[in-house]
Amino acid sequence: MDLNRIYAPIKKDLDKVEDKLRKNFPATNNFLKKINEHLFRAKTQGKRIRPALVLFSSKISSNSGAGKAHNSSEVISLAVAIELIHTASLIHDDIIDNAIERHNQATLHREYGNRTAILAGDILYAQAFNLLSEIGIPEIVQIMSEAVKKVCLGEIEETRKRESLFVYSSLPRKDILQDVPSEEEYFTIIRNKTAVLMSACCEAGALLSQFT
């Protein structure tokens, strides 16, 4: 799949998102600058699927006549806010999983310690909701708050199941299998951890085009 080709209609806006991402971590000293560089250096950036979903959803709604004229500035802020939320969730997820690498570099907590990484993730959440509040549409703040809550619930449930399996690992296999997630539980976990935020990208992006 050639993402460059898919992203062609929104490339200029994605470039603006990338630039604004780097300006939304308060790099007020050399240590914070290093953290900012670690998080948003170009060579390690992800696919930016979530900002792309925001941009496409807003653009499609505007072009279809379902929304008003496409306001690039506010859409960029929304896309950046959601990517900050996603990045914060990954930082915390890596700590929970004790992950060593992400995007071919050491995870933030491996590089700077758990305490710094947790607080860096918290800063990103705060910056994200600051951007959302500046957009000034309560419905969008509500959509994103609900999405973050469900991401956390998914993480809690996954952690609970994993820890239960670890505790029971010395028991007979039939007892261990009793606490293996059911198919329904598995889909609930991955829906909350991943799909909910992607859905929120599309919903919030389309909704924004109706207000701007």
PDB file of C-alpha atoms in Angstrom:
ATOM      1  CA  MET A   1       0.000   0.000   0.000  1.00  0.00           C
ATOM      2  CA  ASP A   2       1.502   3.320  -1.117  1.00  0.00           C
ATOM      3  CA  LEU A   3       0.567   5.816   1.601  1.00  0.00           C
ATOM      4  CA  ASN A   4       2.234   8.674  -0.266  1.00  0.00           C
ATOM      5  CA  ARG A   5      -0.222   8.188  -3.099  1.00  0.00           C
ATOM      6  CA  ILE A   6      -3.190   7.860  -0.746  1.00  0.00           C
ATOM      7  CA  TYR A   7      -2.132  10.934   1.229  1.00  0.00           C
ATOM      8  CA  ALA A   8      -1.498  13.092  -1.870  1.00  0.00           C
ATOM      9  CA  PRO A   9      -4.774  15.103  -1.574  1.00  0.00           C
ATOM     10  CA  ILE A  10      -3.942  16.083   2.019  1.00  0.00           C
ATOM     11  CA  LYS A  11      -0.141  16.256   1.862  1.00  0.00           C
ATOM     12  CA  LYS A  12       0.094  20.006   2.485  1.00  0.00           C
ATOM     13  CA  ASP A  13      -2.112  19.751   5.557  1.00  0.00           C
ATOM     14  CA  LEU A  14      -0.212  16.698   6.829  1.00  0.00           C
ATOM     15  CA  ASP A  15       3.011  18.701   6.564  1.00  0.00           C
ATOM     16  CA  LYS A  16       1.375  21.407   8.694  1.00  0.00           C
ATOM     17  CA  VAL A  17       0.358  18.754  11.223  1.00  0.00           C
ATOM     18  CA  GLU A  18       3.937  17.489  11.396  1.00  0.00           C
ATOM     19  CA  ASP A  19       5.291  20.979  11.947  1.00  0.00           C
ATOM     20  CA  LYS A  20       2.735  21.808  14.645  1.00  0.00           C
ATOM     21  CA  LEU A  21       3.319  18.515  16.469  1.00  0.00           C
ATOM     22  CA  ARG A  22       6.904  19.520  17.175  1.00  0.00           C
ATOM     23  CA  LYS A  23       5.721  22.830  18.632  1.00  0.00           C
ATOM     24  CA  ASN A  24       3.279  21.317  21.112  1.00  0.00           C
ATOM     25  CA  PHE A  25       5.724  19.881  23.601  1.00  0.00           C
ATOM     26  CA  PRO A  26       7.057  22.596  25.946  1.00  0.00           C
ATOM     27  CA  ALA A  27      10.763  22.284  25.110  1.00  0.00           C
ATOM     28  CA  THR A  28      11.841  25.073  27.460  1.00  0.00           C
ATOM     29  CA  ASN A  29      15.221  23.565  28.355  1.00  0.00           C
ATOM     30  CA  ASN A  30      17.755  21.186  26.821  1.00  0.00           C
ATOM     31  CA  PHE A  31      16.346  18.122  28.585  1.00  0.00           C
ATOM     32  CA  LEU A  32      12.807  18.791  27.344  1.00  0.00           C
ATOM     33  CA  LYS A  33      14.182  19.527  23.875  1.00  0.00           C
ATOM     34  CA  LYS A  34      15.738  16.048  23.836  1.00  0.00           C
ATOM     35  CA  ILE A  35      12.406  14.485  24.788  1.00  0.00           C
ATOM     36  CA  ASN A  36      10.643  16.477  22.060  1.00  0.00           C
ATOM     37  CA  GLU A  37      13.205  15.339  19.503  1.00  0.00           C
ATOM     38  CA  HIS A  38      12.869  11.743  20.696  1.00  0.00           C
ATOM     39  CA  LEU A  39       9.093  11.820  20.256  1.00  0.00           C
ATOM     40  CA  PHE A  40       8.792  13.666  16.968  1.00  0.00           C
ATOM     41  CA  ARG A  41      11.993  13.242  14.976  1.00  0.00           C
ATOM     42  CA  ALA A  42      11.110  12.716  11.321  1.00  0.00           C
ATOM     43  CA  LYS A  43      12.928   9.432  10.789  1.00  0.00           C
ATOM     44  CA  THR A  44      10.913   7.682  13.499  1.00  0.00           C
ATOM     45  CA  GLN A  45       7.470   9.143  12.845  1.00  0.00           C
ATOM     46  CA  GLY A  46       4.613   6.715  12.340  1.00  0.00           C
ATOM     47  CA  LYS A  47       2.201   6.574   9.448  1.00  0.00           C
ATOM     48  CA  ARG A  48       0.095   9.430  10.864  1.00  0.00           C
ATOM     49  CA  ILE A  49      -3.049   7.466  10.057  1.00  0.00           C
ATOM     50  CA  ARG A  50      -5.149   9.254  12.683  1.00  0.00           C
ATOM     51  CA  PRO A  51      -4.382  12.804  11.484  1.00  0.00           C
ATOM     52  CA  ALA A  52      -5.031  11.594   7.939  1.00  0.00           C
ATOM     53  CA  LEU A  53      -8.456  10.273   8.970  1.00  0.00           C
ATOM     54  CA  VAL A  54      -9.279  13.657  10.512  1.00  0.00           C
ATOM     55  CA  LEU A  55      -8.193  15.537   7.397  1.00  0.00           C
ATOM     56  CA  PHE A  56      -9.971  13.232   4.961  1.00  0.00           C
ATOM     57  CA  SER A  57     -13.187  13.156   7.006  1.00  0.00           C
ATOM     58  CA  SER A  58     -13.324  16.925   7.260  1.00  0.00           C
ATOM     59  CA  LYS A  59     -12.461  17.383   3.593  1.00  0.00           C
ATOM     60  CA  ILE A  60     -15.038  14.854   2.406  1.00  0.00           C
ATOM     61  CA  SER A  61     -17.780  16.387   4.563  1.00  0.00           C
ATOM     62  CA  SER A  62     -16.963  19.870   3.270  1.00  0.00           C
ATOM     63  CA  ASN A  63     -16.808  18.803  -0.371  1.00  0.00           C
ATOM     64  CA  SER A  64     -20.036  16.806  -0.148  1.00  0.00           C
ATOM     65  CA  GLY A  65     -21.998  19.819   0.999  1.00  0.00           C
ATOM     66  CA  ALA A  66     -22.693  18.203   4.361  1.00  0.00           C
ATOM     67  CA  GLY A  67     -20.440  20.735   6.020  1.00  0.00           C
ATOM     68  CA  LYS A  68     -19.341  24.330   5.563  1.00  0.00           C
ATOM     69  CA  ALA A  69     -16.118  25.574   4.015  1.00  0.00           C
ATOM     70  CA  HIS A  70     -12.998  23.654   5.040  1.00  0.00           C
ATOM     71  CA  ASN A  71     -11.180  25.625   7.770  1.00  0.00           C
ATOM     72  CA  SER A  72      -7.604  24.393   7.550  1.00  0.00           C
ATOM     73  CA  SER A  73      -6.344  25.955  10.786  1.00  0.00           C
ATOM     74  CA  GLU A  74      -8.887  24.312  13.089  1.00  0.00           C
ATOM     75  CA  VAL A  75      -8.716  20.989  11.262  1.00  0.00           C
ATOM     76  CA  ILE A  76      -4.932  21.004  11.673  1.00  0.00           C
ATOM     77  CA  SER A  77      -5.349  21.642  15.405  1.00  0.00           C
ATOM     78  CA  LEU A  78      -7.794  18.747  15.694  1.00  0.00           C
ATOM     79  CA  ALA A  79      -5.459  16.416  13.789  1.00  0.00           C
ATOM     80  CA  VAL A  80      -2.520  17.438  15.984  1.00  0.00           C
ATOM     81  CA  ALA A  81      -4.548  16.996  19.183  1.00  0.00           C
ATOM     82  CA  ILE A  82      -5.523  13.464  18.229  1.00  0.00           C
ATOM     83  CA  GLU A  83      -1.963  12.511  17.301  1.00  0.00           C
ATOM     84  CA  LEU A  84      -0.779  13.883  20.652  1.00  0.00           C
ATOM     85  CA  ILE A  85      -3.381  11.712  22.392  1.00  0.00           C
ATOM     86  CA  HIS A  86      -2.240   8.698  20.382  1.00  0.00           C
ATOM     87  CA  THR A  87       1.430   9.380  21.162  1.00  0.00           C
ATOM     88  CA  ALA A  88       0.672   9.780  24.875  1.00  0.00           C
ATOM     89  CA  SER A  89      -1.189   6.472  24.910  1.00  0.00           C
ATOM     90  CA  LEU A  90       1.779   4.745  23.245  1.00  0.00           C
ATOM     91  CA  ILE A  91       4.208   6.141  25.826  1.00  0.00           C
ATOM     92  CA  HIS A  92       2.107   4.763  28.669  1.00  0.00           C
ATOM     93  CA  ASP A  93       1.431   1.508  26.817  1.00  0.00           C
ATOM     94  CA  ASP A  94       5.169   0.950  26.327  1.00  0.00           C
ATOM     95  CA  ILE A  95       5.736   1.373  30.064  1.00  0.00           C
ATOM     96  CA  ILE A  96       2.984  -1.122  30.894  1.00  0.00           C
ATOM     97  CA  ASP A  97       4.372  -3.620  28.368  1.00  0.00           C
ATOM     98  CA  ASN A  98       7.996  -2.869  29.303  1.00  0.00           C
ATOM     99  CA  ALA A  99       8.647  -2.436  25.581  1.00  0.00           C
ATOM    100  CA  ILE A 100      12.241  -1.859  24.531  1.00  0.00           C
ATOM    101  CA  GLU A 101      11.820  -0.288  21.078  1.00  0.00           C
ATOM    102  CA  ARG A 102       9.282   1.588  18.988  1.00  0.00           C
ATOM    103  CA  HIS A 103       9.898   2.730  15.408  1.00  0.00           C
ATOM    104  CA  ASN A 104      13.455   1.367  15.566  1.00  0.00           C
ATOM    105  CA  GLN A 105      14.527   3.487  18.520  1.00  0.00           C
ATOM    106  CA  ALA A 106      14.535   2.995  22.283  1.00  0.00           C
ATOM    107  CA  THR A 107      11.187   3.680  23.921  1.00  0.00           C
ATOM    108  CA  LEU A 108      10.948   6.884  25.916  1.00  0.00           C
ATOM    109  CA  HIS A 109      10.943   5.157  29.300  1.00  0.00           C
ATOM    110  CA  ARG A 110      14.026   3.112  28.340  1.00  0.00           C
ATOM    111  CA  GLU A 111      15.827   6.304  27.408  1.00  0.00           C
ATOM    112  CA  TYR A 112      14.705   8.593  30.233  1.00  0.00           C
ATOM    113  CA  GLY A 113      13.058   6.395  32.885  1.00  0.00           C
ATOM    114  CA  ASN A 114       9.464   5.577  33.797  1.00  0.00           C
ATOM    115  CA  ARG A 115       8.783   8.718  35.808  1.00  0.00           C
ATOM    116  CA  THR A 116       9.840  11.099  33.054  1.00  0.00           C
ATOM    117  CA  ALA A 117       7.986   9.081  30.412  1.00  0.00           C
ATOM    118  CA  ILE A 118       4.743   9.019  32.419  1.00  0.00           C
ATOM    119  CA  LEU A 119       4.888  12.778  32.935  1.00  0.00           C
ATOM    120  CA  ALA A 120       5.750  13.384  29.272  1.00  0.00           C
ATOM    121  CA  GLY A 121       2.656  11.414  28.292  1.00  0.00           C
ATOM    122  CA  ASP A 122       0.578  13.458  30.736  1.00  0.00           C
ATOM    123  CA  ILE A 123       1.898  16.668  29.172  1.00  0.00           C
ATOM    124  CA  LEU A 124       0.843  15.459  25.727  1.00  0.00           C
ATOM    125  CA  TYR A 125      -2.669  14.705  26.991  1.00  0.00           C
ATOM    126  CA  ALA A 126      -2.845  18.200  28.522  1.00  0.00           C
ATOM    127  CA  GLN A 127      -1.608  19.833  25.314  1.00  0.00           C
ATOM    128  CA  ALA A 128      -4.100  17.837  23.267  1.00  0.00           C
ATOM    129  CA  PHE A 129      -7.094  18.933  25.302  1.00  0.00           C
ATOM    130  CA  ASN A 130      -5.815  22.507  25.321  1.00  0.00           C
ATOM    131  CA  LEU A 131      -5.932  22.442  21.515  1.00  0.00           C
ATOM    132  CA  LEU A 132      -9.394  20.877  21.574  1.00  0.00           C
ATOM    133  CA  SER A 133     -10.666  23.565  23.942  1.00  0.00           C
ATOM    134  CA  GLU A 134      -9.285  26.280  21.646  1.00  0.00           C
ATOM    135  CA  ILE A 135     -11.332  24.870  18.767  1.00  0.00           C
ATOM    136  CA  GLY A 136     -14.331  25.692  20.933  1.00  0.00           C
ATOM    137  CA  ILE A 137     -16.752  22.895  20.019  1.00  0.00           C
ATOM    138  CA  PRO A 138     -17.902  21.037  23.159  1.00  0.00           C
ATOM    139  CA  GLU A 139     -19.174  18.064  21.162  1.00  0.00           C
ATOM    140  CA  ILE A 140     -15.664  17.389  19.848  1.00  0.00           C
ATOM    141  CA  VAL A 141     -14.155  17.596  23.344  1.00  0.00           C
ATOM    142  CA  GLN A 142     -16.798  15.114  24.480  1.00  0.00           C
ATOM    143  CA  ILE A 143     -16.035  12.729  21.606  1.00  0.00           C
ATOM    144  CA  MET A 144     -12.326  12.770  22.392  1.00  0.00           C
ATOM    145  CA  SER A 145     -12.814  12.481  26.163  1.00  0.00           C
ATOM    146  CA  GLU A 146     -14.966   9.406  25.649  1.00  0.00           C
ATOM    147  CA  ALA A 147     -12.379   7.933  23.264  1.00  0.00           C
ATOM    148  CA  VAL A 148      -9.533   8.430  25.769  1.00  0.00           C
ATOM    149  CA  LYS A 149     -11.630   6.848  28.514  1.00  0.00           C
ATOM    150  CA  LYS A 150     -12.264   3.775  26.366  1.00  0.00           C
ATOM    151  CA  VAL A 151      -8.589   3.492  25.408  1.00  0.00           C
ATOM    152  CA  CYS A 152      -7.760   3.387  29.124  1.00  0.00           C
ATOM    153  CA  LEU A 153     -10.508   0.848  29.824  1.00  0.00           C
ATOM    154  CA  GLY A 154      -9.154  -1.362  27.042  1.00  0.00           C
ATOM    155  CA  GLU A 155      -5.656  -1.112  28.485  1.00  0.00           C
ATOM    156  CA  ILE A 156      -6.901  -1.955  31.986  1.00  0.00           C
ATOM    157  CA  GLU A 157      -8.795  -5.005  30.770  1.00  0.00           C
ATOM    158  CA  GLU A 158      -5.850  -6.245  28.702  1.00  0.00           C
ATOM    159  CA  THR A 159      -3.517  -5.768  31.679  1.00  0.00           C
ATOM    160  CA  ARG A 160      -5.910  -7.576  34.013  1.00  0.00           C
ATOM    161  CA  LYS A 161      -6.164 -10.563  31.685  1.00  0.00           C
ATOM    162  CA  ARG A 162      -2.412 -10.683  31.149  1.00  0.00           C
ATOM    163  CA  GLU A 163      -1.647 -10.502  34.870  1.00  0.00           C
ATOM    164  CA  SER A 164      -4.216 -13.200  35.614  1.00  0.00           C
ATOM    165  CA  LEU A 165      -2.550 -15.519  33.113  1.00  0.00           C
ATOM    166  CA  PHE A 166       0.841 -14.789  34.688  1.00  0.00           C
ATOM    167  CA  VAL A 167      -0.457 -15.529  38.189  1.00  0.00           C
ATOM    168  CA  TYR A 168      -2.090 -18.750  37.044  1.00  0.00           C
ATOM    169  CA  SER A 169       0.840 -19.884  34.891  1.00  0.00           C
ATOM    170  CA  SER A 170       1.827 -22.558  37.419  1.00  0.00           C
ATOM    171  CA  LEU A 171      -1.674 -24.046  37.505  1.00  0.00           C
ATOM    172  CA  PRO A 172      -2.972 -26.897  35.330  1.00  0.00           C
ATOM    173  CA  ARG A 173      -3.762 -25.898  31.750  1.00  0.00           C
ATOM    174  CA  LYS A 174      -7.518 -26.347  32.203  1.00  0.00           C
ATOM    175  CA  ASP A 175      -7.493 -23.757  35.013  1.00  0.00           C
ATOM    176  CA  ILE A 176      -5.429 -21.287  32.991  1.00  0.00           C
ATOM    177  CA  LEU A 177      -7.821 -21.509  30.043  1.00  0.00           C
ATOM    178  CA  GLN A 178     -10.685 -20.397  32.257  1.00  0.00           C
ATOM    179  CA  ASP A 179      -9.221 -16.887  32.350  1.00  0.00           C
ATOM    180  CA  VAL A 180      -8.162 -16.632  28.693  1.00  0.00           C
ATOM    181  CA  PRO A 181     -10.152 -13.791  27.072  1.00  0.00           C
ATOM    182  CA  SER A 182     -13.205 -14.941  25.170  1.00  0.00           C
ATOM    183  CA  GLU A 183     -13.597 -13.865  21.551  1.00  0.00           C
ATOM    184  CA  GLU A 184     -16.048 -11.175  22.657  1.00  0.00           C
ATOM    185  CA  GLU A 185     -13.667  -9.910  25.354  1.00  0.00           C
ATOM    186  CA  TYR A 186     -10.765  -9.878  22.893  1.00  0.00           C
ATOM    187  CA  PHE A 187     -12.693  -7.789  20.367  1.00  0.00           C
ATOM    188  CA  THR A 188     -13.836  -5.416  23.114  1.00  0.00           C
ATOM    189  CA  ILE A 189     -10.219  -4.884  24.169  1.00  0.00           C
ATOM    190  CA  ILE A 190      -8.904  -4.164  20.674  1.00  0.00           C
ATOM    191  CA  ARG A 191     -11.957  -2.049  19.852  1.00  0.00           C
ATOM    192  CA  ASN A 192     -11.311   0.137  22.883  1.00  0.00           C
ATOM    193  CA  LYS A 193      -7.520   0.256  22.522  1.00  0.00           C
ATOM    194  CA  THR A 194      -7.403   0.969  18.783  1.00  0.00           C
ATOM    195  CA  ALA A 195     -10.661   1.244  16.852  1.00  0.00           C
ATOM    196  CA  VAL A 196     -12.406   3.752  19.124  1.00  0.00           C
ATOM    197  CA  LEU A 197      -9.787   6.465  18.594  1.00  0.00           C
ATOM    198  CA  MET A 198      -9.807   5.932  14.828  1.00  0.00           C
ATOM    199  CA  SER A 199     -13.586   6.196  14.827  1.00  0.00           C
ATOM    200  CA  ALA A 200     -13.327   9.408  16.854  1.00  0.00           C
ATOM    201  CA  CYS A 201     -10.957  10.845  14.215  1.00  0.00           C
ATOM    202  CA  CYS A 202     -13.605  10.428  11.534  1.00  0.00           C
ATOM    203  CA  GLU A 203     -16.510  11.577  13.695  1.00  0.00           C
ATOM    204  CA  ALA A 204     -14.741  14.672  15.020  1.00  0.00           C
ATOM    205  CA  GLY A 205     -13.291  15.571  11.607  1.00  0.00           C
ATOM    206  CA  ALA A 206     -16.697  15.401   9.943  1.00  0.00           C
ATOM    207  CA  LEU A 207     -18.349  17.275  12.810  1.00  0.00           C
ATOM    208  CA  LEU A 208     -15.785  20.066  12.659  1.00  0.00           C
ATOM    209  CA  SER A 209     -16.647  20.774   9.019  1.00  0.00           C
ATOM    210  CA  GLN A 210     -20.234  21.521  10.084  1.00  0.00           C
ATOM    211  CA  PHE A 211     -19.142  24.243  12.515  1.00  0.00           C
ATOM    212  CA  THR A 212     -16.309  25.974  10.644  1.00  0.00           C
TER     213      THR A 212
END
